[in-house]
Amino acid sequence: MAALTAGTTLMAGCSFGVAEEIVGDDPVPVSAAAGPADSPVRQDSPAGDIVEAGAPVTALLADPETATLVAAVADPPRLLLQDLDDLEATPHEIDLPGTAARLESAQAGTVQALIPDAGALVEVDLASGDTEEIALAEAAVSTTEGAEEATVIAHPDGSVGIIEADGEHREVPGFDGTTTVVTAGGIVYALDRVQSSLVEVDLDETRRGLALRAGEGATNAVVDRFDRIIVTETRSGELLVFSADPFLLRQRHPVPGGPYALAYDEQRDLAWVTLTETNELVGFDIAAGDPVEKHRFPSVQQPNSVAIDQDTGTVVVGSATGEGIQVVHP
């Protein structure tokens, strides 16, 4: 098997920019995890082109190696493989054993669809269309690579596990609602939506490390080329930027409109954010200092997913209400 790769709480004693070490078994007060805001009916036509999906989109990935747009859709669950150079072409469809929660690049020209309700992933060779279904001992909604070939996974129930290179599995206690795990500066971080926090994962000690509050309703996270973790804070409407060394909250930038889905263009240092309250797509230059808005486009309704073609800078946005896939060339 190839290596896997791409709420609100008031934490006691924790504030913006101050790290807290989580120890002991005392319960932490929590409330409902944040999610995307319900989008209104669109007032403007979406920018760019629209590719019909025929169902709500659950995840997106743009593969620069093959110029392929990969969209996971529900009802019935399947993948749509669309040629980004020929949007009029009929997409190739691949049936899935369940709804894909995330799409991740495994290697050049290969995509893995994480399917938590089936406890599996489906690996797809985008050039040939060949697929391989791989059963997972522990279902995953997100994965990242840690030290010494260990794979860190976020489980569907919000907990975090570690799979060693030899297959040994360890559980990291203390997580309630992790939806995303990322690696920055050689350190693994878990974004916990229930606790609205970004937390170091100590692989050696199999425990939570330092934690920082991530606003009142953090939802998604990506890592940029400077090893900064960029987080959308949907409930209060902010873009948060954390450094990994030292682990600090560096920037808070107001983004009204319910910022939710997030993708990073490493060639152009642009963070693309969807606004689910206003049906918009916004691009921020994050190369230095505070994020600076560079692009703003009307989007499809309920833009819950976004992805980037790293070669061309093309942005794709998925509608969770069935309006299709938006393709924008900034």
Short mmCIF file of C-alpha atoms in Angstrom, two decimals:
data_model
loop_
_atom_site.label_atom_id
_atom_site.label_comp_id
_atom_site.label_asym_id
_atom_site.label_seq_id
_atom_site.Cartn_x
_atom_site.Cartn_y
_atom_site.Cartn_z
CA MET A 1 0.00 0.00 0.00
CA ALA A 2 1.34 3.40 -0.93
CA ALA A 3 1.88 5.90 1.86
CA LEU A 4 -1.13 8.12 2.44
CA THR A 5 -0.71 11.85 1.81
CA ALA A 6 -2.94 15.93 0.92
CA GLY A 7 -17.22 23.97 16.75
CA THR A 8 -16.67 26.19 19.58
CA THR A 9 -15.09 25.69 22.92
CA LEU A 10 -13.59 27.91 25.55
CA MET A 11 -10.38 26.12 26.43
CA ALA A 12 -9.48 26.85 30.01
CA GLY A 13 -6.51 29.16 30.24
CA CYS A 14 -6.13 29.46 26.48
CA SER A 15 -6.25 32.68 24.49
CA PHE A 16 -5.24 33.87 21.04
CA GLY A 17 -1.51 33.58 20.52
CA VAL A 18 -0.78 31.76 23.79
CA ALA A 19 0.10 28.07 23.66
CA GLU A 20 -1.34 25.64 26.17
CA GLU A 21 -0.16 22.13 26.94
CA ILE A 22 -3.05 19.71 27.29
CA VAL A 23 -2.50 17.29 30.17
CA GLY A 24 -4.68 15.19 32.44
CA ASP A 25 -8.16 13.82 31.86
CA ASP A 26 -10.30 16.77 32.89
CA PRO A 27 -13.16 17.32 30.43
CA VAL A 28 -13.12 20.42 28.26
CA PRO A 29 -16.42 22.28 27.76
CA VAL A 30 -17.48 22.02 24.13
CA SER A 31 -20.38 23.04 21.93
CA ALA A 32 -21.41 22.27 18.38
CA ALA A 33 -18.60 22.23 15.84
CA ALA A 34 -18.67 24.96 13.22
CA GLY A 35 -19.56 24.09 9.64
CA PRO A 36 -20.39 25.91 6.42
CA ALA A 37 -23.05 28.58 6.57
CA ASP A 38 -26.22 27.95 4.57
CA SER A 39 -25.87 29.81 1.30
CA PRO A 40 -28.61 32.10 0.00
CA VAL A 41 -30.00 31.89 -3.51
CA ARG A 42 -27.39 33.26 -5.90
CA GLN A 43 -27.80 36.85 -7.06
CA ASP A 44 -24.98 36.80 -9.65
CA SER A 45 -23.94 34.26 -12.27
CA PRO A 46 -20.82 32.32 -11.24
CA ALA A 47 -17.56 33.47 -12.80
CA GLY A 48 -15.75 31.20 -15.25
CA ASP A 49 -17.13 27.94 -16.62
CA ILE A 50 -19.51 25.43 -15.08
CA VAL A 51 -19.07 21.65 -15.38
CA GLU A 52 -22.24 19.72 -14.61
CA ALA A 53 -21.87 17.22 -11.77
CA GLY A 54 -25.44 15.95 -11.46
CA ALA A 55 -25.16 15.72 -7.66
CA PRO A 56 -23.68 17.57 -4.67
CA VAL A 57 -19.89 17.79 -4.74
CA THR A 58 -18.16 16.51 -1.58
CA ALA A 59 -14.46 16.95 -2.47
CA LEU A 60 -12.24 18.29 -5.26
CA LEU A 61 -8.68 17.88 -6.50
CA ALA A 62 -6.91 19.31 -9.56
CA ASP A 63 -3.99 17.18 -10.74
CA PRO A 64 -1.38 19.22 -12.68
CA GLU A 65 0.43 16.10 -13.92
CA THR A 66 -2.52 15.00 -16.05
CA ALA A 67 -4.51 18.28 -16.18
CA THR A 68 -7.41 16.39 -14.62
CA LEU A 69 -10.14 17.74 -12.38
CA VAL A 70 -11.24 15.06 -9.93
CA ALA A 71 -14.60 15.60 -8.25
CA ALA A 72 -16.19 13.37 -5.64
CA VAL A 73 -19.97 13.50 -5.78
CA ALA A 74 -22.78 11.88 -3.82
CA ASP A 75 -26.03 10.16 -4.73
CA PRO A 76 -24.76 7.83 -6.06
CA PRO A 77 -21.19 8.11 -4.76
CA ARG A 78 -18.66 8.31 -7.57
CA LEU A 79 -15.69 10.19 -8.96
CA LEU A 80 -15.86 12.41 -12.03
CA LEU A 81 -12.60 12.78 -13.98
CA GLN A 82 -12.77 15.90 -16.15
CA ASP A 83 -10.14 17.09 -18.64
CA LEU A 84 -9.27 20.63 -17.52
CA ASP A 85 -8.10 21.43 -21.06
CA ASP A 86 -11.44 20.35 -22.54
CA LEU A 87 -14.32 21.20 -20.25
CA GLU A 88 -16.83 20.22 -22.95
CA ALA A 89 -15.62 16.61 -22.89
CA THR A 90 -17.75 14.02 -21.12
CA PRO A 91 -16.16 13.20 -17.74
CA HIS A 92 -15.09 9.67 -16.96
CA GLU A 93 -17.08 8.24 -14.03
CA ILE A 94 -15.76 5.83 -11.41
CA ASP A 95 -18.16 4.22 -8.93
CA LEU A 96 -17.19 4.36 -5.26
CA PRO A 97 -18.23 2.11 -2.36
CA GLY A 98 -19.29 5.18 -0.36
CA THR A 99 -19.13 8.96 -0.33
CA ALA A 100 -15.60 10.35 -0.48
CA ALA A 101 -14.86 12.80 2.34
CA ARG A 102 -11.53 13.93 0.90
CA LEU A 103 -9.30 13.56 -2.15
CA GLU A 104 -5.53 13.44 -1.69
CA SER A 105 -2.59 13.13 -4.07
CA ALA A 106 -0.63 9.95 -3.49
CA GLN A 107 2.02 10.43 -6.17
CA ALA A 108 2.26 12.06 -9.59
CA GLY A 109 -0.89 11.28 -11.54
CA THR A 110 -2.50 9.26 -8.76
CA VAL A 111 -5.35 10.25 -6.46
CA GLN A 112 -6.72 8.61 -3.32
CA ALA A 113 -10.35 9.00 -2.32
CA LEU A 114 -10.89 8.61 1.43
CA ILE A 115 -14.23 6.91 2.08
CA PRO A 116 -14.89 6.79 5.83
CA ASP A 117 -18.30 5.09 5.75
CA ALA A 118 -16.74 2.15 3.88
CA GLY A 119 -13.53 2.11 5.92
CA ALA A 120 -11.56 2.21 2.69
CA LEU A 121 -9.77 4.32 0.15
CA VAL A 122 -9.87 4.04 -3.62
CA GLU A 123 -6.64 4.80 -5.45
CA VAL A 124 -7.05 6.00 -9.03
CA ASP A 125 -4.44 6.18 -11.79
CA LEU A 126 -5.65 9.27 -13.64
CA ALA A 127 -3.86 8.44 -16.90
CA SER A 128 -5.33 4.94 -17.27
CA GLY A 129 -8.44 5.21 -15.09
CA ASP A 130 -7.40 2.02 -13.26
CA THR A 131 -8.55 1.78 -9.65
CA GLU A 132 -7.57 -0.16 -6.56
CA GLU A 133 -9.74 -0.35 -3.45
CA ILE A 134 -7.74 -0.62 -0.24
CA ALA A 135 -9.40 -1.57 3.03
CA LEU A 136 -8.29 0.50 6.01
CA ALA A 137 -8.03 -0.98 9.48
CA GLU A 138 -9.08 2.44 10.78
CA ALA A 139 -11.34 4.68 8.68
CA ALA A 140 -9.93 8.11 7.87
CA VAL A 141 -11.24 11.52 6.85
CA SER A 142 -7.77 13.09 6.60
CA THR A 143 -4.16 11.84 6.58
CA THR A 144 -0.67 13.32 6.73
CA GLU A 145 2.87 11.98 6.85
CA GLY A 146 4.78 12.20 10.13
CA ALA A 147 8.34 11.32 11.04
CA GLU A 148 9.90 7.94 10.22
CA GLU A 149 7.21 7.00 7.67
CA ALA A 150 4.41 7.15 10.23
CA THR A 151 1.00 8.11 8.88
CA VAL A 152 -1.25 10.24 11.08
CA ILE A 153 -4.98 9.95 10.45
CA ALA A 154 -8.10 11.77 11.56
CA HIS A 155 -10.90 9.26 12.18
CA PRO A 156 -14.55 9.94 11.31
CA ASP A 157 -15.40 10.20 15.02
CA GLY A 158 -12.90 13.06 15.40
CA SER A 159 -10.15 11.07 17.12
CA VAL A 160 -6.53 10.85 15.93
CA GLY A 161 -4.45 7.75 15.27
CA ILE A 162 -0.91 6.91 14.19
CA ILE A 163 -0.03 4.06 11.82
CA GLU A 164 3.62 3.07 11.90
CA ALA A 165 5.52 1.85 8.85
CA ASP A 166 5.19 -1.73 10.15
CA GLY A 167 1.40 -1.38 10.43
CA GLU A 168 1.22 -0.91 14.20
CA HIS A 169 -1.65 1.40 15.18
CA ARG A 170 -1.72 3.79 18.13
CA GLU A 171 -4.50 6.11 19.27
CA VAL A 172 -3.78 9.63 20.51
CA PRO A 173 -6.16 10.44 23.39
CA GLY A 174 -7.92 13.73 24.01
CA PHE A 175 -9.33 14.67 20.60
CA ASP A 176 -13.07 15.31 20.16
CA GLY A 177 -13.59 16.60 16.66
CA THR A 178 -10.47 16.50 14.48
CA THR A 179 -11.32 16.90 10.81
CA THR A 180 -7.90 17.72 9.35
CA VAL A 181 -4.31 16.69 10.08
CA VAL A 182 -1.39 18.51 8.44
CA THR A 183 2.40 18.57 8.71
CA ALA A 184 4.34 21.84 9.00
CA GLY A 185 8.02 22.15 9.83
CA GLY A 186 8.21 18.40 10.46
CA ILE A 187 5.49 18.62 13.15
CA VAL A 188 2.00 17.17 12.81
CA TYR A 189 -0.95 19.38 13.75
CA ALA A 190 -4.60 18.46 14.18
CA LEU A 191 -7.42 20.92 13.59
CA ASP A 192 -10.15 20.10 16.09
CA ARG A 193 -13.46 21.68 15.05
CA VAL A 194 -15.23 20.83 18.31
CA GLN A 195 -12.59 22.55 20.44
CA SER A 196 -11.85 25.12 17.69
CA SER A 197 -8.16 24.58 18.26
CA LEU A 198 -4.96 23.74 16.43
CA VAL A 199 -3.03 21.10 18.35
CA GLU A 200 0.44 19.61 18.02
CA VAL A 201 0.48 15.80 17.85
CA ASP A 202 3.43 14.31 19.74
CA LEU A 203 4.15 11.13 17.79
CA ASP A 204 6.90 9.92 20.13
CA GLU A 205 4.79 10.22 23.28
CA THR A 206 1.44 9.41 21.58
CA ARG A 207 -0.25 12.41 23.11
CA ARG A 208 -1.50 15.93 22.46
CA GLY A 209 1.16 18.60 22.62
CA LEU A 210 0.79 22.35 22.66
CA ALA A 211 -2.58 23.76 21.63
CA LEU A 212 -3.68 27.15 20.38
CA ARG A 213 -7.21 28.45 20.27
CA ALA A 214 -8.31 28.95 16.66
CA GLY A 215 -11.08 31.48 17.12
CA GLU A 216 -14.65 30.46 17.85
CA GLY A 217 -15.35 28.11 14.96
CA ALA A 218 -12.37 26.88 12.93
CA THR A 219 -13.25 24.61 10.02
CA ASN A 220 -10.41 23.96 7.55
CA ALA A 221 -6.62 24.20 7.35
CA VAL A 222 -3.80 24.04 4.79
CA VAL A 223 -0.02 24.51 4.98
CA ASP A 224 1.85 27.01 2.80
CA ARG A 225 5.43 26.86 1.50
CA PHE A 226 6.67 28.80 4.53
CA ASP A 227 5.37 26.06 6.87
CA ARG A 228 2.58 28.30 8.11
CA ILE A 229 -0.81 26.77 8.88
CA ILE A 230 -3.68 28.76 7.37
CA VAL A 231 -7.08 28.25 8.98
CA THR A 232 -10.58 29.40 8.07
CA GLU A 233 -12.55 30.58 11.10
CA THR A 234 -16.10 30.36 9.81
CA ARG A 235 -18.17 31.38 12.81
CA SER A 236 -16.53 34.79 13.38
CA GLY A 237 -15.36 35.32 9.80
CA GLU A 238 -11.56 35.33 9.89
CA LEU A 239 -8.50 33.92 8.17
CA LEU A 240 -5.94 32.79 10.77
CA VAL A 241 -2.25 32.22 10.07
CA PHE A 242 -0.10 30.20 12.50
CA SER A 243 3.66 29.72 12.42
CA ALA A 244 5.09 26.30 13.25
CA ASP A 245 8.43 27.37 14.74
CA PRO A 246 7.62 28.89 17.14
CA PHE A 247 4.02 27.72 17.34
CA LEU A 248 2.17 31.03 17.43
CA LEU A 249 -0.88 32.71 15.98
CA ARG A 250 0.75 35.31 13.70
CA GLN A 251 -2.12 36.87 11.82
CA ARG A 252 -5.88 37.37 12.12
CA HIS A 253 -7.54 38.81 9.06
CA PRO A 254 -11.27 39.60 9.00
CA VAL A 255 -13.11 37.86 6.15
CA PRO A 256 -16.87 38.51 6.39
CA GLY A 257 -19.20 36.10 4.64
CA GLY A 258 -18.59 32.75 6.30
CA PRO A 259 -15.11 31.68 5.06
CA TYR A 260 -15.07 27.90 4.76
CA ALA A 261 -13.29 25.91 2.03
CA LEU A 262 -9.60 26.66 1.63
CA ALA A 263 -6.87 25.90 -0.93
CA TYR A 264 -3.32 27.22 -1.32
CA ASP A 265 -1.57 28.11 -4.59
CA GLU A 266 2.09 27.59 -3.74
CA GLN A 267 3.32 29.02 -7.07
CA ARG A 268 1.61 32.37 -6.53
CA ASP A 269 1.27 32.47 -2.71
CA LEU A 270 -2.48 32.81 -2.95
CA ALA A 271 -4.90 31.45 -0.38
CA TRP A 272 -8.27 30.81 -2.02
CA VAL A 273 -11.26 30.92 0.32
CA THR A 274 -14.93 30.30 -0.38
CA LEU A 275 -17.57 32.42 1.39
CA THR A 276 -20.66 30.31 1.94
CA GLU A 277 -22.81 33.14 3.32
CA THR A 278 -22.39 35.21 0.16
CA ASN A 279 -21.57 32.63 -2.57
CA GLU A 280 -18.15 34.08 -3.35
CA LEU A 281 -14.59 32.97 -4.06
CA VAL A 282 -11.80 35.21 -2.75
CA GLY A 283 -8.05 35.03 -3.37
CA PHE A 284 -5.64 36.47 -0.79
CA ASP A 285 -1.94 37.18 -1.32
CA ILE A 286 -0.25 35.80 1.79
CA ALA A 287 3.39 36.20 0.77
CA ALA A 288 4.15 38.77 3.46
CA GLY A 289 2.42 40.38 6.41
CA ASP A 290 -1.36 40.43 6.55
CA PRO A 291 -3.36 38.71 3.78
CA VAL A 292 -4.17 41.10 0.93
CA GLU A 293 -7.25 40.52 -1.21
CA LYS A 294 -6.33 40.14 -4.89
CA HIS A 295 -9.36 38.44 -6.44
CA ARG A 296 -13.08 38.18 -5.74
CA PHE A 297 -15.56 36.22 -7.89
CA PRO A 298 -19.21 35.18 -7.58
CA SER A 299 -19.36 31.43 -7.02
CA VAL A 300 -21.76 28.55 -7.34
CA GLN A 301 -24.26 28.16 -4.52
CA GLN A 302 -23.01 26.52 -1.33
CA PRO A 303 -19.31 26.49 -2.32
CA ASN A 304 -18.17 23.92 0.22
CA SER A 305 -15.05 22.70 -1.62
CA VAL A 306 -12.20 24.31 -3.58
CA ALA A 307 -8.98 23.11 -5.23
CA ILE A 308 -6.06 24.55 -7.24
CA ASP A 309 -4.22 23.47 -10.37
CA GLN A 310 -0.72 24.36 -9.19
CA ASP A 311 0.67 24.65 -12.73
CA THR A 312 -1.87 27.05 -14.21
CA GLY A 313 -3.42 28.66 -11.14
CA THR A 314 -6.88 27.51 -12.25
CA VAL A 315 -9.32 27.40 -9.32
CA VAL A 316 -12.19 24.91 -9.11
CA VAL A 317 -15.13 25.24 -6.72
CA GLY A 318 -17.72 22.58 -5.91
CA SER A 319 -21.38 23.21 -5.13
CA ALA A 320 -22.89 21.16 -2.31
CA THR A 321 -26.38 21.82 -3.66
CA GLY A 322 -25.86 20.28 -7.10
CA GLU A 323 -25.10 23.41 -9.13
CA GLY A 324 -21.96 21.79 -10.49
CA ILE A 325 -18.26 22.58 -10.54
CA GLN A 326 -17.03 26.09 -11.23
CA VAL A 327 -13.74 26.51 -13.12
CA VAL A 328 -12.10 29.93 -12.79
CA HIS A 329 -8.95 31.15 -14.57
CA PRO A 330 -7.85 34.21 -12.53
#
